[in-house]
């Protein structure tokens, strides 16, 4: 059973004079527990694809199904709830709220689910400990290092036990050693919780570690055979 499925996905941005489609008729299925890398040159449409898969943007044509639910058939509120429950997002920039502590930032998605504060705090604390931030619970993003902030962002993405994490260059802003550490942590959580991962990356050595490597080129998504990654 696919956790995310895209069928005949097309996207054309209305702005600009050319109206060239970023892609037109793209299919993708990500199974439970599967890890997928998406490679492609700058401007190929990787972020666009990820936004469509995550329901952050609407396709020009085609459908996205998340946990079996057709995104276009849901109200904005229902789509938001499904996104918060079934998906986690990690970006190149952490997007933590600066006024809140690490613990509060990670608690927020759980509270939005209607979980009570004590349970949300317990779950958030456990995840922050799992990513090695047990000693940084009360720190605000400005008091954390780049790697610590990114690990907090990963904890936030995982706190609702999503079926799938969508990452847009999640380690792109980190030095090599920290990037490797954050990446290993995501793989561990994939193994422990069977969370699917869809990661946009420029880093072929990281991509190679995932189950499937896809490359977006000229609007087409193609499987890259293992020795060629
Ligand atoms: P990538 O993530 O692979 O670098 P993007 O998905 O960001 O690629 O962009 C794909 C194409 O769509 C590019 O040509 C980009 O300029 C264009 N594009 C992206 N976002 C917008 C937008 N909001 N409005 C118009 N064009 C956009
Ligand atoms: P960019 O593609 O320019 O690097 P980001 O990846 O940071 O930008 O964010 C992409 C888009 O997703 C932005 O329009 C942002 O407002 C939106 N966004 C980021 N995080 C969330 C979220 N948790 N829920 C909904 N929308 C989000």
mmCIF file of C-alpha atoms and ligand atoms in Angstrom:
data_model
loop_
_atom_site.group_PDB
_atom_site.id
_atom_site.type_symbol
_atom_site.label_atom_id
_atom_site.label_comp_id
_atom_site.label_asym_id
_atom_site.label_seq_id
_atom_site.Cartn_x
_atom_site.Cartn_y
_atom_site.Cartn_z
ATOM 1 C CA UNK A 1 0.000 0.000 0.000
ATOM 2 C CA UNK A 2 1.421 3.337 -1.103
ATOM 3 C CA UNK A 3 1.679 6.062 1.547
ATOM 4 C CA UNK A 4 1.912 8.664 -1.203
ATOM 5 C CA UNK A 5 0.766 8.183 -4.766
ATOM 6 C CA UNK A 6 0.867 10.705 -7.585
ATOM 7 C CA UNK A 7 -1.003 10.034 -10.817
ATOM 8 C CA UNK A 8 -0.600 12.051 -13.990
ATOM 9 C CA UNK A 9 0.769 14.969 -12.017
ATOM 10 C CA UNK A 10 1.219 18.214 -13.958
ATOM 11 C CA UNK A 11 2.262 21.673 -12.842
ATOM 12 C CA UNK A 12 2.398 24.885 -14.842
ATOM 13 C CA UNK A 13 2.991 28.129 -12.973
ATOM 14 C CA UNK A 14 0.603 30.790 -14.184
ATOM 15 C CA UNK A 15 3.118 33.611 -13.797
ATOM 16 C CA UNK A 16 5.623 34.383 -16.530
ATOM 17 C CA UNK A 17 5.070 34.593 -20.249
ATOM 18 C CA UNK A 18 6.032 31.095 -21.350
ATOM 19 C CA UNK A 19 3.720 28.962 -19.195
ATOM 20 C CA UNK A 20 6.068 26.058 -19.699
ATOM 21 C CA UNK A 21 5.003 23.072 -17.606
ATOM 22 C CA UNK A 22 7.504 22.076 -14.926
ATOM 23 C CA UNK A 23 6.230 18.564 -15.582
ATOM 24 C CA UNK A 24 3.223 17.085 -17.292
ATOM 25 C CA UNK A 25 2.020 13.586 -16.502
ATOM 26 C CA UNK A 26 4.246 12.368 -13.719
ATOM 27 C CA UNK A 27 3.559 9.168 -11.734
ATOM 28 C CA UNK A 28 5.078 8.113 -8.440
ATOM 29 C CA UNK A 29 4.201 5.680 -5.675
ATOM 30 C CA UNK A 30 6.038 5.544 -2.366
ATOM 31 C CA UNK A 31 5.361 2.432 -0.313
ATOM 32 C CA UNK A 32 5.253 2.135 3.463
ATOM 33 C CA UNK A 33 8.756 2.132 4.895
ATOM 34 C CA UNK A 34 10.365 2.898 1.560
ATOM 35 C CA UNK A 35 13.119 5.525 1.209
ATOM 36 C CA UNK A 36 13.341 7.519 -2.020
ATOM 37 C CA UNK A 37 15.895 10.081 -3.169
ATOM 38 C CA UNK A 38 15.002 12.698 -5.751
ATOM 39 C CA UNK A 39 17.924 14.153 -7.680
ATOM 40 C CA UNK A 40 17.844 16.787 -10.395
ATOM 41 C CA UNK A 41 19.459 20.009 -11.522
ATOM 42 C CA UNK A 42 18.459 23.320 -10.008
ATOM 43 C CA UNK A 43 15.137 24.378 -11.514
ATOM 44 C CA UNK A 44 14.194 20.825 -12.549
ATOM 45 C CA UNK A 45 11.095 20.962 -10.359
ATOM 46 C CA UNK A 46 12.127 19.012 -7.265
ATOM 47 C CA UNK A 47 10.667 21.488 -4.757
ATOM 48 C CA UNK A 48 7.529 21.818 -6.862
ATOM 49 C CA UNK A 49 7.089 18.041 -6.811
ATOM 50 C CA UNK A 50 7.620 17.862 -3.060
ATOM 51 C CA UNK A 51 5.115 20.669 -2.430
ATOM 52 C CA UNK A 52 2.520 18.857 -4.556
ATOM 53 C CA UNK A 53 3.139 15.529 -2.791
ATOM 54 C CA UNK A 54 2.755 17.277 0.568
ATOM 55 C CA UNK A 55 -0.406 19.131 -0.379
ATOM 56 C CA UNK A 56 1.279 22.531 0.041
ATOM 57 C CA UNK A 57 0.466 23.404 -3.559
ATOM 58 C CA UNK A 58 -2.205 22.289 -6.035
ATOM 59 C CA UNK A 59 -1.366 20.460 -9.272
ATOM 60 C CA UNK A 60 -2.540 21.834 -12.616
ATOM 61 C CA UNK A 61 -3.670 18.297 -13.456
ATOM 62 C CA UNK A 62 -3.466 14.855 -11.905
ATOM 63 C CA UNK A 63 -4.040 13.624 -8.387
ATOM 64 C CA UNK A 64 -2.090 13.065 -5.199
ATOM 65 C CA UNK A 65 -3.233 10.433 -2.702
ATOM 66 C CA UNK A 66 -1.873 10.551 0.849
ATOM 67 C CA UNK A 67 -2.615 7.521 3.032
ATOM 68 C CA UNK A 68 -5.177 6.527 0.391
ATOM 69 C CA UNK A 69 -7.015 9.859 0.507
ATOM 70 C CA UNK A 70 -7.385 11.984 -2.581
ATOM 71 C CA UNK A 71 -6.003 15.393 -1.610
ATOM 72 C CA UNK A 72 -8.116 17.364 -4.097
ATOM 73 C CA UNK A 73 -11.307 15.889 -2.631
ATOM 74 C CA UNK A 74 -10.586 17.253 0.852
ATOM 75 C CA UNK A 75 -11.460 20.649 2.279
ATOM 76 C CA UNK A 76 -8.523 22.877 3.188
ATOM 77 C CA UNK A 77 -9.064 22.043 6.853
ATOM 78 C CA UNK A 78 -9.224 18.289 6.255
ATOM 79 C CA UNK A 79 -6.145 18.457 4.037
ATOM 80 C CA UNK A 80 -4.313 20.369 6.775
ATOM 81 C CA UNK A 81 -5.257 17.748 9.355
ATOM 82 C CA UNK A 82 -4.175 14.878 7.105
ATOM 83 C CA UNK A 83 -0.867 16.667 6.424
ATOM 84 C CA UNK A 84 -0.230 17.198 10.119
ATOM 85 C CA UNK A 85 -1.113 13.602 10.975
ATOM 86 C CA UNK A 86 0.365 11.635 8.064
ATOM 87 C CA UNK A 87 3.283 13.735 6.823
ATOM 88 C CA UNK A 88 6.378 15.383 8.241
ATOM 89 C CA UNK A 89 8.284 18.172 6.498
ATOM 90 C CA UNK A 90 11.949 19.056 6.790
ATOM 91 C CA UNK A 91 13.433 21.924 4.826
ATOM 92 C CA UNK A 92 16.937 23.166 4.179
ATOM 93 C CA UNK A 93 16.105 25.994 6.555
ATOM 94 C CA UNK A 94 14.749 24.745 9.869
ATOM 95 C CA UNK A 95 11.596 26.969 10.103
ATOM 96 C CA UNK A 96 11.522 26.640 13.885
ATOM 97 C CA UNK A 97 9.586 29.385 15.659
ATOM 98 C CA UNK A 98 12.192 31.683 17.226
ATOM 99 C CA UNK A 99 10.129 32.677 20.281
ATOM 100 C CA UNK A 100 9.577 29.101 21.411
ATOM 101 C CA UNK A 101 11.916 26.589 23.016
ATOM 102 C CA UNK A 102 13.011 23.404 21.242
ATOM 103 C CA UNK A 103 10.529 21.450 23.356
ATOM 104 C CA UNK A 104 7.652 23.820 22.529
ATOM 105 C CA UNK A 105 8.506 23.774 18.821
ATOM 106 C CA UNK A 106 8.380 19.987 18.746
ATOM 107 C CA UNK A 107 5.206 19.855 20.868
ATOM 108 C CA UNK A 108 3.285 22.120 18.535
ATOM 109 C CA UNK A 109 2.292 19.566 15.831
ATOM 110 C CA UNK A 110 1.120 17.182 18.580
ATOM 111 C CA UNK A 111 -1.003 19.889 20.216
ATOM 112 C CA UNK A 112 -2.514 20.703 16.810
ATOM 113 C CA UNK A 113 -3.673 17.079 16.693
ATOM 114 C CA UNK A 114 -5.749 17.644 19.791
ATOM 115 C CA UNK A 115 -3.406 15.758 22.132
ATOM 116 C CA UNK A 116 -3.278 17.133 25.676
ATOM 117 C CA UNK A 117 -0.261 19.119 26.815
ATOM 118 C CA UNK A 118 1.262 16.487 29.115
ATOM 119 C CA UNK A 119 1.208 13.776 26.441
ATOM 120 C CA UNK A 120 2.529 16.174 23.800
ATOM 121 C CA UNK A 121 5.388 17.226 26.079
ATOM 122 C CA UNK A 122 6.280 13.613 26.862
ATOM 123 C CA UNK A 123 6.350 12.617 23.211
ATOM 124 C CA UNK A 124 8.315 15.726 22.193
ATOM 125 C CA UNK A 125 10.858 15.206 24.976
ATOM 126 C CA UNK A 126 11.368 11.545 23.994
ATOM 127 C CA UNK A 127 12.038 12.492 20.376
ATOM 128 C CA UNK A 128 14.394 15.332 21.275
ATOM 129 C CA UNK A 129 16.293 12.872 23.445
ATOM 130 C CA UNK A 130 16.363 10.399 20.540
ATOM 131 C CA UNK A 131 18.008 13.035 18.314
ATOM 132 C CA UNK A 132 20.546 13.883 21.019
ATOM 133 C CA UNK A 133 18.951 17.124 22.210
ATOM 134 C CA UNK A 134 17.836 16.023 25.662
ATOM 135 C CA UNK A 135 20.055 18.739 27.139
ATOM 136 C CA UNK A 136 18.620 21.467 24.879
ATOM 137 C CA UNK A 137 14.890 21.219 25.631
ATOM 138 C CA UNK A 138 14.571 24.746 27.006
ATOM 139 C CA UNK A 139 16.828 26.390 24.416
ATOM 140 C CA UNK A 140 15.366 28.645 21.758
ATOM 141 C CA UNK A 141 16.447 28.174 18.111
ATOM 142 C CA UNK A 142 18.787 31.176 18.384
ATOM 143 C CA UNK A 143 20.651 29.402 21.180
ATOM 144 C CA UNK A 144 21.196 26.197 19.179
ATOM 145 C CA UNK A 145 23.878 25.347 16.615
ATOM 146 C CA UNK A 146 22.911 24.768 12.969
ATOM 147 C CA UNK A 147 23.062 21.010 13.412
ATOM 148 C CA UNK A 148 21.045 21.155 16.625
ATOM 149 C CA UNK A 149 18.387 23.290 14.958
ATOM 150 C CA UNK A 150 18.138 20.850 12.062
ATOM 151 C CA UNK A 151 17.884 17.900 14.443
ATOM 152 C CA UNK A 152 15.085 19.725 16.292
ATOM 153 C CA UNK A 153 13.366 20.252 12.924
ATOM 154 C CA UNK A 154 13.669 16.506 12.211
ATOM 155 C CA UNK A 155 12.208 15.734 15.653
ATOM 156 C CA UNK A 156 9.309 18.091 14.890
ATOM 157 C CA UNK A 157 8.722 16.365 11.524
ATOM 158 C CA UNK A 158 8.563 12.968 13.222
ATOM 159 C CA UNK A 159 6.663 13.784 16.382
ATOM 160 C CA UNK A 160 3.253 12.725 15.032
ATOM 161 C CA UNK A 161 4.689 9.416 13.748
ATOM 162 C CA UNK A 162 3.983 10.360 10.140
ATOM 163 C CA UNK A 163 3.671 7.691 7.477
ATOM 164 C CA UNK A 164 6.096 9.691 5.352
ATOM 165 C CA UNK A 165 8.654 12.450 5.809
ATOM 166 C CA UNK A 166 9.210 14.817 2.890
ATOM 167 C CA UNK A 167 12.619 16.473 2.997
ATOM 168 C CA UNK A 168 13.768 19.305 0.743
ATOM 169 C CA UNK A 169 17.560 19.264 1.081
ATOM 170 C CA UNK A 170 17.141 18.529 4.793
ATOM 171 C CA UNK A 171 20.902 18.463 5.345
ATOM 172 C CA UNK A 172 21.834 20.979 2.655
ATOM 173 C CA UNK A 173 22.830 23.736 5.069
ATOM 174 C CA UNK A 174 24.999 21.605 7.298
ATOM 175 C CA UNK A 175 28.688 20.803 7.211
ATOM 176 C CA UNK A 176 29.522 17.316 5.933
ATOM 177 C CA UNK A 177 29.903 15.681 9.326
ATOM 178 C CA UNK A 178 26.709 17.165 10.787
ATOM 179 C CA UNK A 179 24.819 16.415 7.562
ATOM 180 C CA UNK A 180 25.887 12.766 7.801
ATOM 181 C CA UNK A 181 24.761 12.621 11.424
ATOM 182 C CA UNK A 182 21.316 14.109 10.734
ATOM 183 C CA UNK A 183 20.947 11.826 7.706
ATOM 184 C CA UNK A 184 21.845 8.699 9.739
ATOM 185 C CA UNK A 185 19.295 9.759 12.317
ATOM 186 C CA UNK A 186 16.573 9.934 9.672
ATOM 187 C CA UNK A 187 17.539 6.460 8.425
ATOM 188 C CA UNK A 188 17.401 5.108 11.974
ATOM 189 C CA UNK A 189 13.919 6.510 12.450
ATOM 190 C CA UNK A 190 12.945 5.027 9.091
ATOM 191 C CA UNK A 191 14.087 1.620 10.319
ATOM 192 C CA UNK A 192 12.591 1.931 13.799
ATOM 193 C CA UNK A 193 9.181 3.330 12.831
ATOM 194 C CA UNK A 194 8.927 2.295 9.155
ATOM 195 C CA UNK A 195 8.507 5.946 8.258
ATOM 196 C CA UNK A 196 8.863 6.419 4.516
ATOM 197 C CA UNK A 197 11.327 9.083 3.407
ATOM 198 C CA UNK A 198 11.246 11.160 0.240
ATOM 199 C CA UNK A 199 14.360 13.307 0.183
ATOM 200 C CA UNK A 200 15.333 15.883 -2.386
ATOM 201 C CA UNK A 201 19.111 16.073 -2.336
ATOM 202 C CA UNK A 202 22.117 17.094 -4.389
ATOM 203 C CA UNK A 203 24.286 14.652 -2.513
ATOM 204 C CA UNK A 204 24.673 11.445 -4.487
ATOM 205 C CA UNK A 205 26.580 9.702 -1.716
ATOM 206 C CA UNK A 206 23.557 10.210 0.568
ATOM 207 C CA UNK A 207 21.082 9.328 -2.219
ATOM 208 C CA UNK A 208 22.848 6.004 -2.771
ATOM 209 C CA UNK A 209 21.934 4.936 0.758
ATOM 210 C CA UNK A 210 18.203 5.010 0.001
ATOM 211 C CA UNK A 211 16.058 2.245 -1.519
ATOM 212 C CA UNK A 212 15.342 4.080 -4.766
ATOM 213 C CA UNK A 213 17.002 6.971 -6.547
ATOM 214 C CA UNK A 214 14.915 8.987 -8.988
ATOM 215 C CA UNK A 215 16.116 11.819 -11.160
ATOM 216 C CA UNK A 216 13.888 14.643 -12.350
ATOM 217 C CA UNK A 217 15.003 15.815 -15.779
ATOM 218 C CA UNK A 218 13.060 17.534 -18.574
ATOM 219 C CA UNK A 219 9.829 17.003 -16.650
ATOM 220 C CA UNK A 220 10.347 13.251 -16.333
ATOM 221 C CA UNK A 221 11.058 11.214 -13.242
ATOM 222 C CA UNK A 222 13.420 8.359 -14.012
ATOM 223 C CA UNK A 223 14.830 5.598 -11.891
ATOM 224 C CA UNK A 224 18.624 5.756 -11.695
ATOM 225 C CA UNK A 225 20.211 2.305 -11.593
ATOM 226 C CA UNK A 226 22.336 1.736 -8.479
ATOM 227 C CA UNK A 227 25.827 1.807 -10.059
ATOM 228 C CA UNK A 228 25.063 5.084 -11.846
ATOM 229 C CA UNK A 229 23.959 7.088 -8.809
HETATM 230 P P1 LIG B 1 14.109 22.751 -8.061
HETATM 231 O O1 LIG B 1 13.538 22.522 -6.691
HETATM 232 O O2 LIG B 1 14.407 21.484 -8.789
HETATM 233 O O3 LIG B 1 15.269 23.688 -8.068
HETATM 234 P P2 LIG B 1 11.648 24.241 -8.482
HETATM 235 O O4 LIG B 1 10.561 23.287 -8.260
HETATM 236 O O5 LIG B 1 12.003 25.197 -7.395
HETATM 237 O O6 LIG B 1 12.961 23.440 -8.939
HETATM 238 O O7 LIG B 1 11.343 25.085 -9.788
HETATM 239 C C1 LIG B 1 10.975 24.467 -11.025
HETATM 240 C C2 LIG B 1 10.641 25.542 -12.049
HETATM 241 O O8 LIG B 1 9.460 26.227 -11.661
HETATM 242 C C3 LIG B 1 11.712 26.607 -12.196
HETATM 243 O O9 LIG B 1 11.779 26.998 -13.537
HETATM 244 C C4 LIG B 1 11.204 27.724 -11.317
HETATM 245 O O10 LIG B 1 11.675 28.960 -11.777
HETATM 246 C C5 LIG B 1 9.702 27.608 -11.498
HETATM 247 N N1 LIG B 1 8.978 28.060 -10.302
HETATM 248 C C6 LIG B 1 9.101 27.564 -9.054
HETATM 249 N N2 LIG B 1 8.251 28.181 -8.189
HETATM 250 C C7 LIG B 1 7.575 29.093 -8.934
HETATM 251 C C8 LIG B 1 6.542 30.051 -8.651
HETATM 252 N N3 LIG B 1 6.039 30.178 -7.426
HETATM 253 N N4 LIG B 1 6.086 30.815 -9.678
HETATM 254 C C9 LIG B 1 6.576 30.673 -10.928
HETATM 255 N N5 LIG B 1 7.529 29.792 -11.269
HETATM 256 C C10 LIG B 1 8.034 29.016 -10.295
HETATM 257 P P1 LIG B 2 11.687 27.286 -0.778
HETATM 258 O O1 LIG B 2 11.083 26.251 -1.670
HETATM 259 O O2 LIG B 2 11.630 28.679 -1.340
HETATM 260 O O3 LIG B 2 13.041 26.900 -0.241
HETATM 261 P P2 LIG B 2 10.493 26.322 1.677
HETATM 262 O O4 LIG B 2 10.874 24.966 1.240
HETATM 263 O O5 LIG B 2 11.141 26.907 2.848
HETATM 264 O O6 LIG B 2 10.723 27.388 0.500
HETATM 265 O O7 LIG B 2 8.936 26.411 1.861
HETATM 266 C C1 LIG B 2 8.149 26.126 0.746
HETATM 267 C C2 LIG B 2 6.737 26.593 0.962
HETATM 268 O O8 LIG B 2 6.090 25.782 1.935
HETATM 269 C C3 LIG B 2 6.659 28.018 1.466
HETATM 270 O O9 LIG B 2 5.655 28.666 0.720
HETATM 271 C C4 LIG B 2 6.261 27.891 2.922
HETATM 272 O O10 LIG B 2 5.440 28.951 3.317
HETATM 273 C C5 LIG B 2 5.491 26.604 2.930
HETATM 274 N N1 LIG B 2 5.614 25.875 4.198
HETATM 275 C C6 LIG B 2 6.735 25.652 4.887
HETATM 276 N N2 LIG B 2 6.491 24.905 5.970
HETATM 277 C C7 LIG B 2 5.164 24.629 5.960
HETATM 278 C C8 LIG B 2 4.294 23.867 6.803
HETATM 279 N N3 LIG B 2 4.730 23.218 7.888
HETATM 280 N N4 LIG B 2 2.987 23.807 6.488
HETATM 281 C C9 LIG B 2 2.527 24.450 5.424
HETATM 282 N N5 LIG B 2 3.296 25.175 4.576
HETATM 283 C C10 LIG B 2 4.607 25.261 4.845
#
